[in-house]
Amino acid sequence: MEKPFVTIENVSKIFQTRNRSSIAALKDINMQFGKGGFVSIVGPSGCGKSTIIRMIDDIIKPTAGAITVDGFTYDNNVPISKERVQKMGFIFQAPNLYPWFTVKQNVMLPLKIYGKHSQEYDEVADRLLDSVNMLGYADAYPAEISGGMSQRIGVIRGMVHEPEILMMDEPYGALDESTREQLNMELLKIWKDTGMTIIFITHNVEEAVLLSERVYVMESHPGRIVAEINIEFDQPRTLGLLTEEKFGRYCMEIENLIGKIDLSKVK
Amino acid sequence: MEKNYALKNAPLVKILGSGIPPIVLIVALLAFWQISCVVRDIPTWMLARPTAVGGALASGFGALLPDILSTYANIIIGFALAVAIGLAVAILISSFSLLSSALTPLIIALCCIPMVTLVPMMMLVLGTGPNVKIIAIIIQAFPLVNLNSVVAFLNVSPERLELMQSLKANRVQSFLYCVFPDGIHGVFTGIRLASIMAMVTGVSSEIIGGNAGLGSRIIYFINFSKTADAFSCIIYIAVLGIIIYGVISIIESRVKW
C-alpha cells in the first residue's frame, strides 16, 4: 500500500433523531490506503462501520471532514462526480436483488443506469456469472434461486461495471459457515484477477484476518477507530491459514481490542 | 407468500375453471328462486322468475343493444381515463412533496363525496349526454387509483431504494426500475377498487338522468312492472363487471413478484 488512493480525513457524522436530539455516529475518522488494497473494518454492531462506506459511496453525507478518492475530494457540500461514482461498486448486506428482473438483468442493472449497453459489457456480465457458476441461471428469477446464489449475484452486480473500488457491507453475514468460506475464497480470486481496491465490513474477526491486508478496529459511542493492524501473510491466501499460529495471534489481538470495550461496559 | 396471493393473482379463467362447486351453487340458488316463486305463487310484476329472466335475455337483447353499448362505453372510457389520470397524478405527487401537500386533501375529499349526489347538479350544466357520466366516473374512480398508488410508491422498500441511490440513478430510472415495480400491487388494489366505483357511478348516473343506458332502462322497465327485463339489464351490467375484473386479474397475473 504505497501511494494513497482513498483518504478519509477527520470525518464525523452526527445523526439527528426524530425527537431532535443528536447522535454522534462517527467521530474523527481517519483512514488512508493505496490502490489495489484489501482493507476490512471490524467492530461491534452500531459502531458506524456501514456509515463509513456509505459516506465513501456518497449515499450519506459526512457532517464534517472530507473524503478523497483518486485525487477527487468530496464532502458535505461537494457531491461526488458521476464519473467517480461509476468507478465504485457497493455490495449490500442483503443481496437486494429486484424480483422483477431476471438474474442477468439484475447483474446488468448498474450498466443500464450508467447507459453502458455495448456487447462488451454483456460479455463481462456473462463472464462474471460464469465465474460464480451461475451462467445457467441467467434467465431465472431471484425467487427461484437459493440464498447463497442470490448473495453471489448481489456480489457480481457490484462489480459488473468494473469498478476500481468495491465496498462490501457484511455481504456474507447471513450465510452458513461453509458457503461463507467458499464465497470468501471466490472473492480473493476476483480481487487478485481484477486488482480492485476492496473495503470490507464485517463483525467476523477471522474473516477479516483471512481476507485483508489491513484491519481497522472500531469502537462505538461515538464510532471511532481504535486500532489499525496490518495483516502480513503471503498471497494468495488459502483456508489453510485458519490453522496457523500467527493467524490465531492476529485474531486474538483484534478480539481483545473489541472485547476490552465490551467488558468495560458490562458493569 | 405466493399462496396468499393465489386468489388475487389467478386469472378469471382459472377461478371459473377451478370447478364445479360455484356452478352447482349458482344452479341451486336459481332453482330455489324459481321454486319459491312457483310454490308461493309470486306474481311476475313483483318478482320475475329465473326462467322469465332467461326469456327476457334472449328476446330483449336486440332492443337493448344500444343501451348495453352506451353503458359499456361510458364505464370503460371513464374507468380507463380514471386509471390513467390516477396513476399520472400519483407519479407527480410521490415525486414532489409540495404537490402532495396541495393535492392530497382535495383528492381525499373527492373520494368521500358520493358522486350520485353531485350528478344532478352536473347535469344542469352539462346536460344528460355521455360526457357528464364519464366525468362523474372519472372524478369518483381516479382518487382510488391515486391514493393507493401514492401509498405504494412512498412505501418503497428502503433497501431497494438504497441500491438506486448507490448507483446514483436519476428520478426517472429510479421510478421505472425500482419504485413502480415495487409498488405495482398497491396500484392494482387501487385499480380494482376504482373498477367497482366506476360501475356504481356509471349506472347510478344513468338512473338519475337521461334516457340512454342500462340504468335508465331498469327504471323504465320497473315503471311498467317488467321485472324480468329489469333483471336482464342487471345481468348485462354484471357481465361488464366480470369482464373488467377478469381483465384486471389477467394483467395482474403477469406480475410474478
PDB file of N, CA and C in Angstrom, chain A residues 100-189:
ATOM      1  N   TRP A 100     -38.379  -8.414  -9.894  1.00  0.00           N
ATOM      2  CA  TRP A 100     -39.000  -8.259 -11.212  1.00  0.00           C
ATOM      3  C   TRP A 100     -38.000  -8.390 -12.360  1.00  0.00           C
ATOM      4  N   PHE A 101     -36.728  -8.494 -12.034  1.00  0.00           N
ATOM      5  CA  PHE A 101     -35.721  -8.707 -13.075  1.00  0.00           C
ATOM      6  C   PHE A 101     -35.158 -10.119 -12.981  1.00  0.00           C
ATOM      7  N   THR A 102     -34.709 -10.647 -14.116  1.00  0.00           N
ATOM      8  CA  THR A 102     -34.040 -11.946 -14.078  1.00  0.00           C
ATOM      9  C   THR A 102     -32.669 -11.760 -13.436  1.00  0.00           C
ATOM     10  N   VAL A 103     -32.010 -12.904 -13.167  1.00  0.00           N
ATOM     11  CA  VAL A 103     -30.677 -12.858 -12.581  1.00  0.00           C
ATOM     12  C   VAL A 103     -29.755 -11.988 -13.425  1.00  0.00           C
ATOM     13  N   LYS A 104     -29.776 -12.195 -14.735  1.00  0.00           N
ATOM     14  CA  LYS A 104     -28.863 -11.426 -15.576  1.00  0.00           C
ATOM     15  C   LYS A 104     -29.249  -9.945 -15.629  1.00  0.00           C
ATOM     16  N   GLN A 105     -30.549  -9.678 -15.695  1.00  0.00           N
ATOM     17  CA  GLN A 105     -30.977  -8.267 -15.696  1.00  0.00           C
ATOM     18  C   GLN A 105     -30.559  -7.578 -14.406  1.00  0.00           C
ATOM     19  N   ASN A 106     -30.606  -8.314 -13.290  1.00  0.00           N
ATOM     20  CA  ASN A 106     -30.140  -7.760 -12.022  1.00  0.00           C
ATOM     21  C   ASN A 106     -28.653  -7.423 -12.088  1.00  0.00           C
ATOM     22  N   VAL A 107     -27.890  -8.355 -12.645  1.00  0.00           N
ATOM     23  CA  VAL A 107     -26.444  -8.131 -12.744  1.00  0.00           C
ATOM     24  C   VAL A 107     -26.159  -6.927 -13.643  1.00  0.00           C
ATOM     25  N   MET A 108     -26.966  -6.771 -14.695  1.00  0.00           N
ATOM     26  CA  MET A 108     -26.725  -5.708 -15.670  1.00  0.00           C
ATOM     27  C   MET A 108     -27.296  -4.349 -15.237  1.00  0.00           C
ATOM     28  N   LEU A 109     -28.022  -4.324 -14.102  1.00  0.00           N
ATOM     29  CA  LEU A 109     -28.706  -3.082 -13.706  1.00  0.00           C
ATOM     30  C   LEU A 109     -27.779  -1.858 -13.625  1.00  0.00           C
ATOM     31  N   PRO A 110     -26.587  -1.987 -12.993  1.00  0.00           N
ATOM     32  CA  PRO A 110     -25.713  -0.809 -12.959  1.00  0.00           C
ATOM     33  C   PRO A 110     -25.356  -0.307 -14.361  1.00  0.00           C
ATOM     34  N   LEU A 111     -25.148  -1.229 -15.297  1.00  0.00           N
ATOM     35  CA  LEU A 111     -24.800  -0.837 -16.669  1.00  0.00           C
ATOM     36  C   LEU A 111     -25.957  -0.089 -17.316  1.00  0.00           C
ATOM     37  N   LYS A 112     -27.175  -0.578 -17.047  1.00  0.00           N
ATOM     38  CA  LYS A 112     -28.366   0.048 -17.602  1.00  0.00           C
ATOM     39  C   LYS A 112     -28.460   1.492 -17.104  1.00  0.00           C
ATOM     40  N   ILE A 113     -28.191   1.676 -15.806  1.00  0.00           N
ATOM     41  CA  ILE A 113     -28.290   3.011 -15.234  1.00  0.00           C
ATOM     42  C   ILE A 113     -27.166   3.914 -15.731  1.00  0.00           C
ATOM     43  N   TYR A 114     -25.992   3.339 -15.942  1.00  0.00           N
ATOM     44  CA  TYR A 114     -24.876   4.146 -16.437  1.00  0.00           C
ATOM     45  C   TYR A 114     -24.912   4.313 -17.960  1.00  0.00           C
ATOM     46  N   GLY A 115     -25.921   3.715 -18.595  1.00  0.00           N
ATOM     47  CA  GLY A 115     -26.036   3.848 -20.047  1.00  0.00           C
ATOM     48  C   GLY A 115     -24.946   3.124 -20.817  1.00  0.00           C
ATOM     49  N   LYS A 116     -24.453   2.023 -20.253  1.00  0.00           N
ATOM     50  CA  LYS A 116     -23.431   1.242 -20.957  1.00  0.00           C
ATOM     51  C   LYS A 116     -24.084  -0.015 -21.522  1.00  0.00           C
ATOM     52  N   HIS A 117     -24.369   0.015 -22.810  1.00  0.00           N
ATOM     53  CA  HIS A 117     -25.177  -1.067 -23.359  1.00  0.00           C
ATOM     54  C   HIS A 117     -24.412  -2.001 -24.292  1.00  0.00           C
ATOM     55  N   SER A 118     -23.117  -1.762 -24.460  1.00  0.00           N
ATOM     56  CA  SER A 118     -22.430  -2.452 -25.547  1.00  0.00           C
ATOM     57  C   SER A 118     -22.312  -3.961 -25.317  1.00  0.00           C
ATOM     58  N   GLN A 119     -22.046  -4.638 -26.404  1.00  0.00           N
ATOM     59  CA  GLN A 119     -21.844  -6.090 -26.419  1.00  0.00           C
ATOM     60  C   GLN A 119     -20.754  -6.476 -25.418  1.00  0.00           C
ATOM     61  N   GLU A 120     -19.759  -5.602 -25.349  1.00  0.00           N
ATOM     62  CA  GLU A 120     -18.606  -5.870 -24.485  1.00  0.00           C
ATOM     63  C   GLU A 120     -19.046  -6.074 -23.029  1.00  0.00           C
ATOM     64  N   TYR A 121     -19.982  -5.220 -22.582  1.00  0.00           N
ATOM     65  CA  TYR A 121     -20.427  -5.331 -21.197  1.00  0.00           C
ATOM     66  C   TYR A 121     -21.307  -6.556 -20.974  1.00  0.00           C
ATOM     67  N   ASP A 122     -22.045  -6.917 -22.022  1.00  0.00           N
ATOM     68  CA  ASP A 122     -22.843  -8.126 -21.954  1.00  0.00           C
ATOM     69  C   ASP A 122     -21.929  -9.321 -21.687  1.00  0.00           C
ATOM     70  N   GLU A 123     -20.776  -9.292 -22.347  1.00  0.00           N
ATOM     71  CA  GLU A 123     -19.807 -10.374 -22.137  1.00  0.00           C
ATOM     72  C   GLU A 123     -19.219 -10.345 -20.730  1.00  0.00           C
ATOM     73  N   VAL A 124     -18.987  -9.134 -20.216  1.00  0.00           N
ATOM     74  CA  VAL A 124     -18.492  -9.011 -18.837  1.00  0.00           C
ATOM     75  C   VAL A 124     -19.479  -9.671 -17.880  1.00  0.00           C
ATOM     76  N   ALA A 125     -20.778  -9.383 -18.092  1.00  0.00           N
ATOM     77  CA  ALA A 125     -21.810  -9.957 -17.224  1.00  0.00           C
ATOM     78  C   ALA A 125     -21.791 -11.483 -17.309  1.00  0.00           C
ATOM     79  N   ASP A 126     -21.703 -12.000 -18.529  1.00  0.00           N
ATOM     80  CA  ASP A 126     -21.659 -13.462 -18.693  1.00  0.00           C
ATOM     81  C   ASP A 126     -20.435 -14.061 -18.015  1.00  0.00           C
ATOM     82  N   ARG A 127     -19.312 -13.380 -18.164  1.00  0.00           N
ATOM     83  CA  ARG A 127     -18.075 -13.890 -17.570  1.00  0.00           C
ATOM     84  C   ARG A 127     -18.191 -13.943 -16.042  1.00  0.00           C
ATOM     85  N   LEU A 128     -18.773 -12.861 -15.480  1.00  0.00           N
ATOM     86  CA  LEU A 128     -18.938 -12.835 -14.025  1.00  0.00           C
ATOM     87  C   LEU A 128     -19.904 -13.925 -13.563  1.00  0.00           C
ATOM     88  N   LEU A 129     -21.012 -14.087 -14.302  1.00  0.00           N
ATOM     89  CA  LEU A 129     -21.970 -15.144 -13.957  1.00  0.00           C
ATOM     90  C   LEU A 129     -21.265 -16.495 -13.994  1.00  0.00           C
ATOM     91  N   ASP A 130     -20.449 -16.681 -15.011  1.00  0.00           N
ATOM     92  CA  ASP A 130     -19.724 -17.936 -15.155  1.00  0.00           C
ATOM     93  C   ASP A 130     -18.744 -18.140 -13.998  1.00  0.00           C
ATOM     94  N   SER A 131     -18.094 -17.040 -13.579  1.00  0.00           N
ATOM     95  CA  SER A 131     -17.075 -17.152 -12.528  1.00  0.00           C
ATOM     96  C   SER A 131     -17.679 -17.609 -11.200  1.00  0.00           C
ATOM     97  N   VAL A 132     -18.980 -17.380 -10.998  1.00  0.00           N
ATOM     98  CA  VAL A 132     -19.611 -17.865  -9.764  1.00  0.00           C
ATOM     99  C   VAL A 132     -20.565 -19.031 -10.065  1.00  0.00           C
ATOM    100  N   ASN A 133     -20.326 -19.672 -11.218  1.00  0.00           N
ATOM    101  CA  ASN A 133     -21.125 -20.841 -11.627  1.00  0.00           C
ATOM    102  C   ASN A 133     -22.618 -20.560 -11.690  1.00  0.00           C
ATOM    103  N   MET A 134     -22.979 -19.384 -12.174  1.00  0.00           N
ATOM    104  CA  MET A 134     -24.399 -19.041 -12.217  1.00  0.00           C
ATOM    105  C   MET A 134     -24.876 -18.751 -13.642  1.00  0.00           C
ATOM    106  N   LEU A 135     -24.033 -19.051 -14.637  1.00  0.00           N
ATOM    107  CA  LEU A 135     -24.412 -18.741 -16.018  1.00  0.00           C
ATOM    108  C   LEU A 135     -25.693 -19.477 -16.409  1.00  0.00           C
ATOM    109  N   GLY A 136     -25.847 -20.693 -15.896  1.00  0.00           N
ATOM    110  CA  GLY A 136     -27.034 -21.490 -16.213  1.00  0.00           C
ATOM    111  C   GLY A 136     -28.313 -20.901 -15.630  1.00  0.00           C
ATOM    112  N   TYR A 137     -28.162 -19.962 -14.689  1.00  0.00           N
ATOM    113  CA  TYR A 137     -29.339 -19.376 -14.047  1.00  0.00           C
ATOM    114  C   TYR A 137     -29.611 -17.959 -14.541  1.00  0.00           C
ATOM    115  N   ALA A 138     -28.962 -17.563 -15.636  1.00  0.00           N
ATOM    116  CA  ALA A 138     -29.059 -16.179 -16.105  1.00  0.00           C
ATOM    117  C   ALA A 138     -30.510 -15.720 -16.275  1.00  0.00           C
ATOM    118  N   ASP A 139     -31.377 -16.612 -16.770  1.00  0.00           N
ATOM    119  CA  ASP A 139     -32.752 -16.215 -17.045  1.00  0.00           C
ATOM    120  C   ASP A 139     -33.716 -16.590 -15.923  1.00  0.00           C
ATOM    121  N   ALA A 140     -33.174 -17.092 -14.808  1.00  0.00           N
ATOM    122  CA  ALA A 140     -34.037 -17.419 -13.673  1.00  0.00           C
ATOM    123  C   ALA A 140     -34.394 -16.131 -12.934  1.00  0.00           C
ATOM    124  N   TYR A 141     -35.455 -16.179 -12.141  1.00  0.00           N
ATOM    125  CA  TYR A 141     -35.809 -15.028 -11.308  1.00  0.00           C
ATOM    126  C   TYR A 141     -35.276 -15.243  -9.893  1.00  0.00           C
ATOM    127  N   PRO A 142     -34.994 -14.152  -9.159  1.00  0.00           N
ATOM    128  CA  PRO A 142     -34.397 -14.294  -7.823  1.00  0.00           C
ATOM    129  C   PRO A 142     -35.170 -15.251  -6.906  1.00  0.00           C
ATOM    130  N   ALA A 143     -36.499 -15.303  -7.052  1.00  0.00           N
ATOM    131  CA  ALA A 143     -37.286 -16.182  -6.183  1.00  0.00           C
ATOM    132  C   ALA A 143     -36.975 -17.652  -6.454  1.00  0.00           C
ATOM    133  N   GLU A 144     -36.353 -17.922  -7.597  1.00  0.00           N
ATOM    134  CA  GLU A 144     -36.121 -19.315  -7.977  1.00  0.00           C
ATOM    135  C   GLU A 144     -34.737 -19.823  -7.598  1.00  0.00           C
ATOM    136  N   ILE A 145     -33.906 -18.949  -6.988  1.00  0.00           N
ATOM    137  CA  ILE A 145     -32.556 -19.394  -6.635  1.00  0.00           C
ATOM    138  C   ILE A 145     -32.359 -19.314  -5.116  1.00  0.00           C
ATOM    139  N   SER A 146     -31.326 -20.008  -4.621  1.00  0.00           N
ATOM    140  CA  SER A 146     -31.131 -20.092  -3.166  1.00  0.00           C
ATOM    141  C   SER A 146     -30.509 -18.809  -2.603  1.00  0.00           C
ATOM    142  N   GLY A 147     -30.442 -18.726  -1.278  1.00  0.00           N
ATOM    143  CA  GLY A 147     -29.870 -17.559  -0.614  1.00  0.00           C
ATOM    144  C   GLY A 147     -28.405 -17.341  -0.976  1.00  0.00           C
ATOM    145  N   GLY A 148     -27.623 -18.437  -0.993  1.00  0.00           N
ATOM    146  CA  GLY A 148     -26.209 -18.333  -1.348  1.00  0.00           C
ATOM    147  C   GLY A 148     -26.023 -17.847  -2.783  1.00  0.00           C
ATOM    148  N   MET A 149     -26.879 -18.379  -3.672  1.00  0.00           N
ATOM    149  CA  MET A 149     -26.814 -17.954  -5.083  1.00  0.00           C
ATOM    150  C   MET A 149     -27.170 -16.479  -5.194  1.00  0.00           C
ATOM    151  N   SER A 150     -28.215 -16.058  -4.481  1.00  0.00           N
ATOM    152  CA  SER A 150     -28.622 -14.650  -4.519  1.00  0.00           C
ATOM    153  C   SER A 150     -27.475 -13.756  -4.068  1.00  0.00           C
ATOM    154  N   GLN A 151     -26.777 -14.196  -3.016  1.00  0.00           N
ATOM    155  CA  GLN A 151     -25.694 -13.379  -2.491  1.00  0.00           C
ATOM    156  C   GLN A 151     -24.564 -13.260  -3.516  1.00  0.00           C
ATOM    157  N   ARG A 152     -24.285 -14.368  -4.221  1.00  0.00           N
ATOM    158  CA  ARG A 152     -23.270 -14.311  -5.279  1.00  0.00           C
ATOM    159  C   ARG A 152     -23.667 -13.297  -6.343  1.00  0.00           C
ATOM    160  N   ILE A 153     -24.962 -13.305  -6.701  1.00  0.00           N
ATOM    161  CA  ILE A 153     -25.431 -12.378  -7.736  1.00  0.00           C
ATOM    162  C   ILE A 153     -25.316 -10.946  -7.225  1.00  0.00           C
ATOM    163  N   GLY A 154     -25.660 -10.751  -5.944  1.00  0.00           N
ATOM    164  CA  GLY A 154     -25.519  -9.418  -5.350  1.00  0.00           C
ATOM    165  C   GLY A 154     -24.075  -8.936  -5.420  1.00  0.00           C
ATOM    166  N   VAL A 155     -23.144  -9.871  -5.235  1.00  0.00           N
ATOM    167  CA  VAL A 155     -21.722  -9.515  -5.265  1.00  0.00           C
ATOM    168  C   VAL A 155     -21.281  -9.158  -6.680  1.00  0.00           C
ATOM    169  N   ILE A 156     -21.649  -9.987  -7.670  1.00  0.00           N
ATOM    170  CA  ILE A 156     -21.150  -9.671  -9.017  1.00  0.00           C
ATOM    171  C   ILE A 156     -21.870  -8.456  -9.615  1.00  0.00           C
ATOM    172  N   ARG A 157     -23.096  -8.168  -9.144  1.00  0.00           N
ATOM    173  CA  ARG A 157     -23.754  -6.942  -9.607  1.00  0.00           C
ATOM    174  C   ARG A 157     -22.925  -5.725  -9.202  1.00  0.00           C
ATOM    175  N   GLY A 158     -22.273  -5.814  -8.035  1.00  0.00           N
ATOM    176  CA  GLY A 158     -21.452  -4.694  -7.574  1.00  0.00           C
ATOM    177  C   GLY A 158     -20.182  -4.505  -8.395  1.00  0.00           C
ATOM    178  N   MET A 159     -19.829  -5.523  -9.208  1.00  0.00           N
ATOM    179  CA  MET A 159     -18.568  -5.386  -9.956  1.00  0.00           C
ATOM    180  C   MET A 159     -18.738  -5.399 -11.468  1.00  0.00           C
ATOM    181  N   VAL A 160     -19.983  -5.457 -11.940  1.00  0.00           N
ATOM    182  CA  VAL A 160     -20.199  -5.648 -13.373  1.00  0.00           C
ATOM    183  C   VAL A 160     -19.700  -4.453 -14.192  1.00  0.00           C
ATOM    184  N   HIS A 161     -19.715  -3.264 -13.589  1.00  0.00           N
ATOM    185  CA  HIS A 161     -19.255  -2.085 -14.325  1.00  0.00           C
ATOM    186  C   HIS A 161     -17.753  -1.877 -14.115  1.00  0.00           C
ATOM    187  N   GLU A 162     -17.094  -2.914 -13.651  1.00  0.00           N
ATOM    188  CA  GLU A 162     -15.649  -2.923 -13.450  1.00  0.00           C
ATOM    189  C   GLU A 162     -15.164  -1.742 -12.631  1.00  0.00           C
ATOM    190  N   PRO A 163     -15.646  -1.641 -11.377  1.00  0.00           N
ATOM    191  CA  PRO A 163     -15.272  -0.510 -10.527  1.00  0.00           C
ATOM    192  C   PRO A 163     -13.812  -0.619 -10.072  1.00  0.00           C
ATOM    193  N   GLU A 164     -13.283   0.500  -9.635  1.00  0.00           N
ATOM    194  CA  GLU A 164     -11.922   0.486  -9.089  1.00  0.00           C
ATOM    195  C   GLU A 164     -11.965   0.215  -7.591  1.00  0.00           C
ATOM    196  N   ILE A 165     -13.085   0.623  -6.975  1.00  0.00           N
ATOM    197  CA  ILE A 165     -13.233   0.405  -5.537  1.00  0.00           C
ATOM    198  C   ILE A 165     -14.507  -0.385  -5.290  1.00  0.00           C
ATOM    199  N   LEU A 166     -14.397  -1.405  -4.467  1.00  0.00           N
ATOM    200  CA  LEU A 166     -15.571  -2.200  -4.144  1.00  0.00           C
ATOM    201  C   LEU A 166     -15.809  -2.111  -2.645  1.00  0.00           C
ATOM    202  N   MET A 167     -17.024  -1.672  -2.273  1.00  0.00           N
ATOM    203  CA  MET A 167     -17.350  -1.601  -0.857  1.00  0.00           C
ATOM    204  C   MET A 167     -18.326  -2.718  -0.520  1.00  0.00           C
ATOM    205  N   MET A 168     -18.013  -3.482   0.514  1.00  0.00           N
ATOM    206  CA  MET A 168     -18.846  -4.634   0.831  1.00  0.00           C
ATOM    207  C   MET A 168     -19.319  -4.535   2.280  1.00  0.00           C
ATOM    208  N   ASP A 169     -20.639  -4.493   2.442  1.00  0.00           N
ATOM    209  CA  ASP A 169     -21.222  -4.293   3.767  1.00  0.00           C
ATOM    210  C   ASP A 169     -21.689  -5.622   4.348  1.00  0.00           C
ATOM    211  N   GLU A 170     -20.814  -6.303   5.052  1.00  0.00           N
ATOM    212  CA  GLU A 170     -21.124  -7.626   5.622  1.00  0.00           C
ATOM    213  C   GLU A 170     -21.877  -8.504   4.631  1.00  0.00           C
ATOM    214  N   PRO A 171     -21.302  -8.711   3.458  1.00  0.00           N
ATOM    215  CA  PRO A 171     -22.090  -9.357   2.407  1.00  0.00           C
ATOM    216  C   PRO A 171     -22.451 -10.803   2.715  1.00  0.00           C
ATOM    217  N   TYR A 172     -21.645 -11.469   3.548  1.00  0.00           N
ATOM    218  CA  TYR A 172     -21.909 -12.894   3.752  1.00  0.00           C
ATOM    219  C   TYR A 172     -22.430 -13.173   5.155  1.00  0.00           C
ATOM    220  N   GLY A 173     -22.872 -12.099   5.834  1.00  0.00           N
ATOM    221  CA  GLY A 173     -23.282 -12.230   7.230  1.00  0.00           C
ATOM    222  C   GLY A 173     -24.391 -13.238   7.473  1.00  0.00           C
ATOM    223  N   ALA A 174     -25.301 -13.360   6.485  1.00  0.00           N
ATOM    224  CA  ALA A 174     -26.472 -14.201   6.721  1.00  0.00           C
ATOM    225  C   ALA A 174     -26.263 -15.643   6.254  1.00  0.00           C
ATOM    226  N   LEU A 175     -25.068 -15.952   5.770  1.00  0.00           N
ATOM    227  CA  LEU A 175     -24.870 -17.287   5.178  1.00  0.00           C
ATOM    228  C   LEU A 175     -24.225 -18.253   6.165  1.00  0.00           C
ATOM    229  N   ASP A 176     -24.394 -19.533   5.882  1.00  0.00           N
ATOM    230  CA  ASP A 176     -23.773 -20.539   6.743  1.00  0.00           C
ATOM    231  C   ASP A 176     -22.259 -20.546   6.533  1.00  0.00           C
ATOM    232  N   GLU A 177     -21.536 -21.141   7.503  1.00  0.00           N
ATOM    233  CA  GLU A 177     -20.087 -21.083   7.544  1.00  0.00           C
ATOM    234  C   GLU A 177     -19.413 -21.587   6.252  1.00  0.00           C
ATOM    235  N   SER A 178     -19.877 -22.734   5.741  1.00  0.00           N
ATOM    236  CA  SER A 178     -19.158 -23.306   4.600  1.00  0.00           C
ATOM    237  C   SER A 178     -19.393 -22.493   3.329  1.00  0.00           C
ATOM    238  N   THR A 179     -20.620 -22.016   3.143  1.00  0.00           N
ATOM    239  CA  THR A 179     -20.890 -21.175   1.974  1.00  0.00           C
ATOM    240  C   THR A 179     -20.072 -19.890   2.073  1.00  0.00           C
ATOM    241  N   ARG A 180     -20.002 -19.363   3.264  1.00  0.00           N
ATOM    242  CA  ARG A 180     -19.262 -18.133   3.501  1.00  0.00           C
ATOM    243  C   ARG A 180     -17.781 -18.314   3.155  1.00  0.00           C
ATOM    244  N   GLU A 181     -17.198 -19.435   3.595  1.00  0.00           N
ATOM    245  CA  GLU A 181     -15.780 -19.690   3.294  1.00  0.00           C
ATOM    246  C   GLU A 181     -15.549 -19.811   1.802  1.00  0.00           C
ATOM    247  N   GLN A 182     -16.496 -20.495   1.140  1.00  0.00           N
ATOM    248  CA  GLN A 182     -16.362 -20.677  -0.297  1.00  0.00           C
ATOM    249  C   GLN A 182     -16.432 -19.328  -1.017  1.00  0.00           C
ATOM    250  N   LEU A 183     -17.395 -18.501  -0.597  1.00  0.00           N
ATOM    251  CA  LEU A 183     -17.549 -17.194  -1.245  1.00  0.00           C
ATOM    252  C   LEU A 183     -16.353 -16.295  -0.939  1.00  0.00           C
ATOM    253  N   ASN A 184     -15.793 -16.426   0.254  1.00  0.00           N
ATOM    254  CA  ASN A 184     -14.603 -15.647   0.589  1.00  0.00           C
ATOM    255  C   ASN A 184     -13.432 -15.996  -0.325  1.00  0.00           C
ATOM    256  N   MET A 185     -13.288 -17.306  -0.604  1.00  0.00           N
ATOM    257  CA  MET A 185     -12.214 -17.727  -1.499  1.00  0.00           C
ATOM    258  C   MET A 185     -12.455 -17.193  -2.915  1.00  0.00           C
ATOM    259  N   GLU A 186     -13.733 -17.239  -3.345  1.00  0.00           N
ATOM    260  CA  GLU A 186     -14.073 -16.679  -4.662  1.00  0.00           C
ATOM    261  C   GLU A 186     -13.723 -15.190  -4.704  1.00  0.00           C
ATOM    262  N   LEU A 187     -14.010 -14.506  -3.596  1.00  0.00           N
ATOM    263  CA  LEU A 187     -13.753 -13.069  -3.539  1.00  0.00           C
ATOM    264  C   LEU A 187     -12.250 -12.776  -3.681  1.00  0.00           C
ATOM    265  N   LEU A 188     -11.428 -13.577  -2.975  1.00  0.00           N
ATOM    266  CA  LEU A 188      -9.980 -13.364  -3.053  1.00  0.00           C
ATOM    267  C   LEU A 188      -9.482 -13.551  -4.489  1.00  0.00           C
ATOM    268  N   LYS A 189     -10.071 -14.527  -5.170  1.00  0.00           N
ATOM    269  CA  LYS A 189      -9.666 -14.790  -6.551  1.00  0.00           C
ATOM    270  C   LYS A 189     -10.052 -13.592  -7.440  1.00  0.00           C
TER     271      LYS A 189
END
